CSV table of C-alpha atoms and ligand atoms in Angstrom, one decimal:
chain,number,residue,atom,x,y,z
O,1,MET,CA,13.0,3.1,13.6
O,2,ILE,CA,11.5,4.0,10.2
O,3,SER,CA,7.8,4.8,9.8
O,4,ALA,CA,7.2,3.6,6.3
O,5,VAL,CA,8.4,0.8,4.0
O,6,GLU,CA,8.0,0.3,0.3
O,7,MET,CA,6.3,-3.0,-0.7
O,8,VAL,CA,7.2,-4.9,-3.9
O,9,GLU,CA,4.4,-7.2,-5.1
O,10,VAL,CA,6.0,-10.4,-6.4
O,11,GLY,CA,2.8,-12.4,-6.9
O,12,PRO,CA,2.7,-12.3,-10.7
O,13,ARG,CA,6.3,-13.8,-10.9
O,14,ASP,CA,7.4,-15.6,-7.7
O,15,GLY,CA,3.8,-16.3,-6.6
O,16,LEU,CA,2.9,-18.0,-9.9
O,17,GLN,CA,6.1,-19.5,-11.2
O,18,ASN,CA,5.8,-22.9,-9.5
O,19,GLU,CA,2.1,-23.3,-9.9
O,20,LYS,CA,1.3,-26.3,-12.1
O,21,THR,CA,-1.9,-24.8,-13.5
O,22,ILE,CA,-0.9,-22.4,-16.2
O,23,VAL,CA,-2.6,-19.1,-15.6
O,24,SER,CA,-3.8,-17.3,-18.7
O,25,THR,CA,-2.0,-14.1,-19.9
O,26,ALA,CA,-5.3,-12.2,-19.3
O,27,ASP,CA,-5.5,-13.4,-15.7
O,28,LYS,CA,-1.9,-12.4,-15.1
O,29,VAL,CA,-2.5,-8.9,-16.4
O,30,GLU,CA,-5.7,-8.7,-14.3
O,31,LEU,CA,-3.6,-9.8,-11.2
O,32,ILE,CA,-1.2,-6.9,-12.0
O,33,ARG,CA,-4.0,-4.4,-12.5
O,34,ARG,CA,-5.6,-5.5,-9.1
O,35,ALA,CA,-2.2,-5.0,-7.4
O,36,ILE,CA,-2.0,-1.5,-8.9
O,37,GLY,CA,-5.5,-1.1,-7.6
O,38,TYR,CA,-4.5,-1.9,-4.0
O,39,GLY,CA,-1.6,0.5,-4.2
O,40,ALA,CA,1.4,-1.4,-5.5
O,41,ARG,CA,3.8,0.9,-7.3
O,42,ARG,CA,6.6,-1.7,-7.9
O,43,ILE,CA,5.5,-5.1,-9.2
O,44,GLU,CA,7.6,-8.1,-10.4
O,45,ILE,CA,5.5,-8.8,-13.4
O,46,ALA,CA,7.4,-11.7,-15.1
O,47,SER,CA,10.6,-13.6,-15.4
O,48,PHE,CA,12.6,-13.9,-18.6
O,49,VAL,CA,13.9,-17.4,-18.2
O,50,ASN,CA,13.9,-20.6,-20.3
O,51,PRO,CA,10.2,-21.4,-21.0
O,52,ARG,CA,11.1,-25.1,-21.1
O,53,LYS,CA,12.3,-24.8,-17.5
O,54,VAL,CA,9.6,-22.5,-16.3
O,55,PRO,CA,6.5,-22.9,-18.5
O,56,GLN,CA,4.4,-20.6,-16.4
O,57,MET,CA,6.5,-17.7,-17.5
O,58,ALA,CA,6.6,-18.5,-21.2
O,59,ASP,CA,4.3,-15.5,-22.0
O,60,ALA,CA,6.5,-12.9,-20.3
O,61,GLU,CA,6.6,-10.7,-23.4
O,62,ASP,CA,2.9,-11.0,-23.9
O,63,VAL,CA,2.2,-9.9,-20.3
O,64,VAL,CA,4.3,-6.8,-20.7
O,65,ALA,CA,2.7,-6.0,-24.1
O,66,GLN,CA,-0.9,-6.5,-22.8
O,67,LEU,CA,-0.3,-4.5,-19.6
O,68,GLY,CA,1.5,-1.7,-21.4
O,69,LYS,CA,3.3,1.1,-19.7
O,70,VAL,CA,1.6,2.3,-16.5
O,71,GLU,CA,2.2,5.8,-15.2
O,72,GLY,CA,3.8,5.7,-11.8
O,73,LEU,CA,4.4,1.9,-11.9
O,74,THR,CA,7.8,0.3,-12.0
O,75,ARG,CA,7.5,-3.0,-13.9
O,76,ILE,CA,10.2,-5.4,-12.7
O,77,GLY,CA,11.4,-8.4,-14.8
O,78,LEU,CA,13.5,-11.1,-13.2
O,79,VAL,CA,16.4,-12.2,-15.3
O,80,LEU,CA,19.1,-14.8,-14.6
O,81,ASN,CA,21.5,-14.2,-17.5
O,82,GLU,CA,22.3,-11.8,-20.4
O,83,ARG,CA,19.9,-13.5,-22.7
O,84,GLY,CA,17.0,-12.9,-20.3
O,85,ALA,CA,18.2,-9.3,-19.8
O,86,GLU,CA,18.1,-8.7,-23.6
O,87,ARG,CA,14.6,-10.1,-23.8
O,88,ALA,CA,13.4,-8.0,-20.9
O,89,LEU,CA,14.9,-4.8,-22.2
O,90,ALA,CA,13.7,-5.4,-25.8
O,91,CYS,CA,10.0,-5.5,-24.6
O,92,GLY,CA,10.4,-2.3,-22.6
O,93,ILE,CA,10.6,-3.5,-19.0
O,94,ASP,CA,11.3,-0.7,-16.5
O,95,GLN,CA,13.6,-2.4,-14.1
O,96,LEU,CA,15.7,-5.6,-14.3
O,97,GLY,CA,15.8,-8.0,-11.3
O,98,ALA,CA,19.2,-9.7,-11.2
O,99,VAL,CA,20.0,-12.6,-8.9
O,100,ALA,CA,23.3,-13.5,-7.3
O,101,ILE,CA,23.5,-16.7,-5.3
O,102,ALA,CA,25.2,-17.1,-1.9
O,103,SER,CA,25.7,-20.8,-2.2
O,104,ASP,CA,27.7,-22.6,-4.9
O,105,ALA,CA,25.6,-25.8,-4.6
O,106,PHE,CA,22.3,-23.9,-5.1
O,107,GLY,CA,23.7,-21.8,-7.9
O,108,ILE,CA,24.9,-24.7,-9.9
O,109,ARG,CA,21.7,-26.7,-9.5
O,110,ASN,CA,19.4,-23.7,-10.1
O,111,GLN,CA,21.1,-21.8,-12.9
O,112,GLY,CA,24.4,-23.5,-13.7
O,113,GLN,CA,26.5,-20.8,-12.0
O,114,ASP,CA,28.7,-21.0,-8.9
O,115,SER,CA,28.3,-18.1,-6.5
O,116,ALA,CA,31.2,-16.0,-7.8
O,117,THR,CA,30.0,-16.4,-11.4
O,118,SER,CA,26.5,-15.4,-10.4
O,119,VAL,CA,27.9,-12.1,-9.0
O,120,GLU,CA,29.7,-11.4,-12.3
O,121,VAL,CA,26.6,-12.1,-14.3
O,122,ALA,CA,24.5,-9.9,-12.0
O,123,LYS,CA,27.0,-7.1,-12.5
O,124,ARG,CA,26.8,-7.5,-16.3
O,125,ILE,CA,23.0,-7.4,-16.1
O,126,MET,CA,23.1,-4.2,-14.1
O,127,ALA,CA,25.4,-2.7,-16.6
O,128,MET,CA,23.0,-3.7,-19.5
O,129,ALA,CA,20.1,-2.0,-17.7
O,130,GLN,CA,22.1,1.2,-17.2
O,131,ASP,CA,23.3,1.2,-20.9
O,132,ALA,CA,19.6,0.9,-21.9
O,133,GLY,CA,18.6,3.8,-19.6
O,134,ARG,CA,16.8,1.6,-17.2
O,135,THR,CA,17.4,0.6,-13.6
O,136,ALA,CA,18.2,-2.7,-11.9
O,137,GLN,CA,17.6,-4.3,-8.5
O,138,VAL,CA,19.7,-7.3,-7.3
O,139,THR,CA,18.7,-10.1,-5.0
O,140,ILE,CA,21.1,-12.4,-3.1
O,141,ALA,CA,19.3,-15.7,-3.1
O,142,VAL,CA,19.6,-18.3,-0.3
O,143,SER,CA,21.1,-15.6,2.0
O,144,PHE,CA,19.8,-17.5,5.1
O,145,GLY,CA,20.3,-21.1,4.2
O,146,CYS,CA,20.7,-23.5,1.2
O,147,PRO,CA,18.7,-26.7,0.6
O,148,PHE,CA,21.8,-28.5,-0.5
O,149,ALA,CA,24.7,-27.0,1.5
O,150,GLY,CA,22.8,-26.1,4.7
O,151,GLU,CA,24.1,-23.0,6.5
O,152,VAL,CA,25.3,-20.2,4.4
O,153,ASP,CA,28.3,-18.1,5.7
O,154,PRO,CA,27.0,-14.6,6.6
O,155,ALA,CA,30.4,-13.2,5.8
O,156,ARG,CA,29.9,-14.4,2.2
O,157,VAL,CA,26.6,-12.6,1.9
O,158,VAL,CA,28.0,-9.4,3.4
O,159,ALA,CA,31.0,-9.5,0.9
O,160,MET,CA,28.6,-10.1,-2.0
O,161,ALA,CA,26.4,-7.2,-1.0
O,162,GLY,CA,29.3,-4.8,-0.8
O,163,GLU,CA,30.6,-5.9,-4.2
O,164,LEU,CA,27.1,-5.7,-5.9
O,165,ALA,CA,26.3,-2.3,-4.3
O,166,ALA,CA,29.3,-0.8,-6.3
O,167,SER,CA,27.5,-1.7,-9.6
O,168,GLY,CA,24.7,0.8,-9.0
O,169,PRO,CA,21.5,-1.2,-8.3
O,170,VAL,CA,18.5,0.7,-6.9
O,171,GLU,CA,18.7,-1.7,-3.8
O,172,ILE,CA,20.2,-4.9,-2.5
O,173,ALA,CA,17.9,-7.7,-1.4
O,174,LEU,CA,18.4,-10.5,1.0
O,175,ALA,CA,16.2,-13.5,0.0
O,176,ASP,CA,15.2,-16.4,2.1
O,177,THR,CA,14.6,-18.4,-1.0
O,178,ILE,CA,13.5,-21.6,0.8
O,179,GLY,CA,12.0,-20.2,4.0
O,180,VAL,CA,14.6,-21.2,6.6
O,181,ALA,CA,15.4,-17.9,8.2
O,182,ALA,CA,14.6,-17.0,11.8
O,183,PRO,CA,14.3,-13.5,13.3
O,184,GLY,CA,17.5,-13.3,15.2
O,185,GLN,CA,19.5,-14.4,12.2
O,186,VAL,CA,17.7,-11.8,10.1
O,187,ALA,CA,18.4,-9.0,12.6
O,188,ASP,CA,22.1,-9.9,12.6
O,189,LEU,CA,22.5,-10.3,8.8
O,190,VAL,CA,20.5,-7.1,8.0
O,191,ARG,CA,22.7,-5.1,10.4
O,192,ARG,CA,25.9,-6.4,8.9
O,193,VAL,CA,24.7,-5.9,5.3
O,194,LYS,CA,23.4,-2.4,6.1
O,195,ALA,CA,26.9,-1.6,7.3
O,196,ALA,CA,28.4,-2.9,4.1
O,197,ILE,CA,26.1,-1.0,1.6
O,198,GLY,CA,25.9,2.4,3.3
O,199,THR,CA,22.9,4.4,2.2
O,200,LEU,CA,21.7,2.0,-0.5
O,201,PRO,CA,18.3,0.7,0.5
O,202,LEU,CA,18.0,-2.9,1.7
O,203,ARG,CA,15.1,-5.1,0.5
O,204,VAL,CA,14.0,-8.4,2.1
O,205,HIS,CA,12.3,-11.4,0.5
O,206,PHE,CA,10.9,-14.1,2.8
O,207,HIS,CA,9.0,-17.3,2.2
O,208,ASP,CA,6.8,-18.6,5.0
O,209,THR,CA,7.7,-22.3,4.7
O,210,ARG,CA,8.4,-22.5,8.4
O,211,ASN,CA,6.0,-19.9,9.7
O,212,THR,CA,8.7,-17.3,10.3
O,213,ALA,CA,8.2,-14.9,7.5
O,214,ASN,CA,6.2,-12.1,9.3
O,215,ALA,CA,8.5,-12.3,12.3
O,216,ASN,CA,11.5,-12.1,9.9
O,217,ILE,CA,10.0,-9.0,8.2
O,218,TRP,CA,9.7,-7.3,11.6
O,219,ALA,CA,13.3,-8.2,12.5
O,220,ALA,CA,14.4,-6.8,9.2
O,221,VAL,CA,12.4,-3.6,9.4
O,222,GLU,CA,13.5,-2.9,13.0
O,223,ASN,CA,17.1,-3.2,11.8
O,224,GLY,CA,16.8,-0.9,8.8
O,225,ALA,CA,15.3,-2.8,5.8
O,226,ALA,CA,13.3,-0.3,3.8
O,227,VAL,CA,11.7,-2.4,1.1
O,228,VAL,CA,9.7,-5.6,1.6
O,229,ASP,CA,8.7,-8.2,-1.1
O,230,ALA,CA,5.4,-10.0,-0.7
O,231,ALA,CA,3.0,-12.1,-2.9
O,232,LEU,CA,-0.8,-11.8,-3.0
O,233,GLY,CA,-2.4,-14.7,-1.2
O,234,GLY,CA,1.0,-16.1,-0.2
O,235,LEU,CA,1.4,-18.1,-3.4
O,236,GLY,CA,4.9,-19.3,-4.4
O,237,GLY,CA,5.7,-22.7,-2.9
O,238,CYS,CA,9.3,-23.8,-3.4
O,239,PRO,CA,10.2,-26.7,-5.7
O,240,PHE,CA,12.7,-27.9,-3.0
O,241,ALA,CA,10.0,-27.9,-0.2
O,242,PRO,CA,7.0,-29.8,-1.5
O,243,GLY,CA,3.7,-28.7,-0.1
O,244,ALA,CA,5.2,-25.8,1.7
O,245,ALA,CA,3.6,-22.4,2.1
O,246,GLY,CA,4.9,-19.8,-0.4
O,247,ASN,CA,6.0,-16.2,-0.2
O,248,VAL,CA,4.8,-14.2,2.7
O,249,ALA,CA,1.3,-13.1,1.8
O,250,THR,CA,0.9,-9.4,0.9
O,251,GLU,CA,-2.2,-9.1,3.1
O,252,ASP,CA,-0.5,-10.7,6.1
O,253,ALA,CA,2.6,-8.5,5.8
O,254,VAL,CA,0.6,-5.3,5.4
O,255,TYR,CA,-1.7,-6.2,8.4
O,256,SER,CA,1.2,-6.7,10.7
O,257,LEU,CA,3.3,-3.7,9.5
O,258,GLU,CA,0.4,-1.2,9.4
O,259,ARG,CA,-0.9,-2.2,12.9
O,260,SER,CA,2.7,-1.8,14.1
O,261,GLY,CA,2.7,1.8,12.9
O,262,ILE,CA,4.7,1.2,9.7
O,263,SER,CA,3.0,2.6,6.6
O,264,THR,CA,3.0,0.5,3.5
O,265,GLY,CA,1.0,2.5,1.1
O,266,LEU,CA,-1.3,-0.5,0.4
O,267,ASP,CA,-5.0,-0.8,1.0
O,268,LEU,CA,-5.8,-3.9,3.0
O,269,PRO,CA,-9.5,-4.3,2.1
O,270,ALA,CA,-8.6,-4.1,-1.6
O,271,ILE,CA,-5.8,-6.6,-1.1
O,272,ARG,CA,-8.3,-9.0,0.6
O,273,GLU,CA,-10.7,-8.6,-2.3
O,274,ALA,CA,-7.9,-9.3,-4.8
O,275,SER,CA,-6.8,-12.3,-2.8
O,276,HIS,CA,-10.3,-13.8,-3.0
O,277,TRP,CA,-10.4,-13.2,-6.7
O,278,LEU,CA,-7.0,-15.0,-7.1
O,279,ALA,CA,-8.2,-18.0,-5.0
O,280,GLY,CA,-11.0,-18.3,-7.6
O,281,VAL,CA,-8.6,-18.2,-10.5
O,282,MET,CA,-6.3,-20.8,-8.9
O,283,GLY,CA,-9.3,-22.9,-7.8
O,284,LYS,CA,-7.9,-23.4,-4.3
O,285,GLN,CA,-7.5,-22.0,-0.9
O,286,LEU,CA,-4.4,-19.8,-0.7
O,287,PRO,CA,-1.9,-19.9,2.2
O,288,SER,CA,-2.8,-16.4,3.4
O,289,LYS,CA,-4.2,-16.1,6.9
O,290,LEU,CA,-5.6,-12.6,6.5
O,291,ALA,CA,-7.7,-13.3,3.5
O,292,ASP,CA,-10.2,-15.3,5.5
O,293,ALA,CA,-9.8,-13.7,9.0
O,294,ALA,CA,-12.5,-11.3,10.2
O,295,PRO,CA,-11.6,-7.8,9.3
O,296,PHE,CA,-10.1,-5.8,12.2
O,297,PRO,CA,-10.9,-3.1,13.1
O,298,PRO,CA,-14.4,-4.1,12.0
O,299,GLU,CA,-15.2,-2.5,8.7
O,300,HIS,CA,-18.8,-1.4,9.6
O,301,GLY,CA,-18.3,-0.6,13.3
O,302,ALA,CA,-20.1,-2.3,16.2
O,303,GLU,CA,-23.9,-2.6,16.1
C,1,LIG,ZN1,11.0,-16.2,-3.6
């Protein structure tokens, strides 16, 4: 059992992208600065996708420019095709986030690519990053279930992971894009994918749509996942699951990992403060549980 995981803060991208209220560029940059403040060293800061399809991300280049390069921080930009990769590389992003899709039905609806095509595109994106002297991560979307096709064959996910690992990403991620995974399923798939990718780190990405995200993280970490995605406040509802909770909240994941003896490198009181700030910006209560729970252990001791 490992004693530390690396957290990737995905709030500025996955957290915000489905929010109807357009967040200003200044507030996005402030969100990233606060994440740096609570200890995040890898942050998904934007996605370089069609602004007509995802208006919230239309200012991706401006976010990168206003934030600037930050010593010790890896700024990740999500890209779904070569055009997005060109944009991200042109504005100086540190790491490309490529996506391959485990289900044909989801791939065709979400980005007009079947699963096999999405693997080829992800491989080309990784090559573009390497040619530009940058790095790339790759995420296998809907690894645990598809909103259109239902169950996803784990053998397909394992085969994709093995093929993608050969293209030199910094890690392979299994994403529960719509929040249907359960801990036993996670334990099984993480073990099988680990066996297929050797020493390459495995990252996991969970949504808390069905209240399983923290249990899924624990199942993944117990079985060798080394990197965990989370979004401040738990923002990031899925367009295919109206009204659902979003990404696992950074504060909830950090609480449960740290109190289980797994170091995350993040500072929980600072995350809570940032979460309260973000609730103010969004003008609503966020899905996070920890943001409003009494601090434990008590911050000022018993009186
Ligand atoms: Zn997500």
